[in-house]
């Protein structure tokens, strides 16, 4: 009897940065959603702990950042800067999605990540998810965030969709 090797278990990497807790809540919810798919291993890494090796080991990505001054957070940008050339040309075509915890519209932070992903030749497989906290005053910007259940559910669904797509070989 011939033994058949088990298929390669796919890996979803969630990289996030959070300053006031909002993006951390979103990342945790996405992780919960992704872990409903038994055939996908999900790794959650803070941007400070993520590097090119983690990116190379993953089959798909979810990049999550707060909006800071209409841009990705500095630590998230640092992750991309530290990893960019170490993976260039080696992850072409892999799927990714973006989620932003924004005080206003979050669109510029999304565009920044999309531009980086274009350079990596990644394939965006879901519309960007922007959770708007409407934090506009200094006090509101600096206070700990509490993401609504409805927005956390959207994050769970995004994580689950990415994991299911990886497991099914859709992307």
GROMACS .gro file of C-alpha atoms in nm, residues 129 131 147-157:
model
   13
  129UNK     CA    1  -1.184   4.656   0.622
  131UNK     CA    2  -1.322   5.030   1.141
  147UNK     CA    3  -1.436   4.816   1.916
  148UNK     CA    4  -1.806   4.738   1.871
  149UNK     CA    5  -1.930   4.380   1.855
  150UNK     CA    6  -2.048   4.439   1.498
  151UNK     CA    7  -1.702   4.556   1.387
  152UNK     CA    8  -1.532   4.268   1.571
  153UNK     CA    9  -1.766   4.031   1.386
  154UNK     CA   10  -1.652   4.182   1.055
  155UNK     CA   11  -1.292   4.114   1.163
  156UNK     CA   12  -1.380   3.752   1.254
  157UNK     CA   13  -1.543   3.707   0.916
   0.00000   0.00000   0.00000
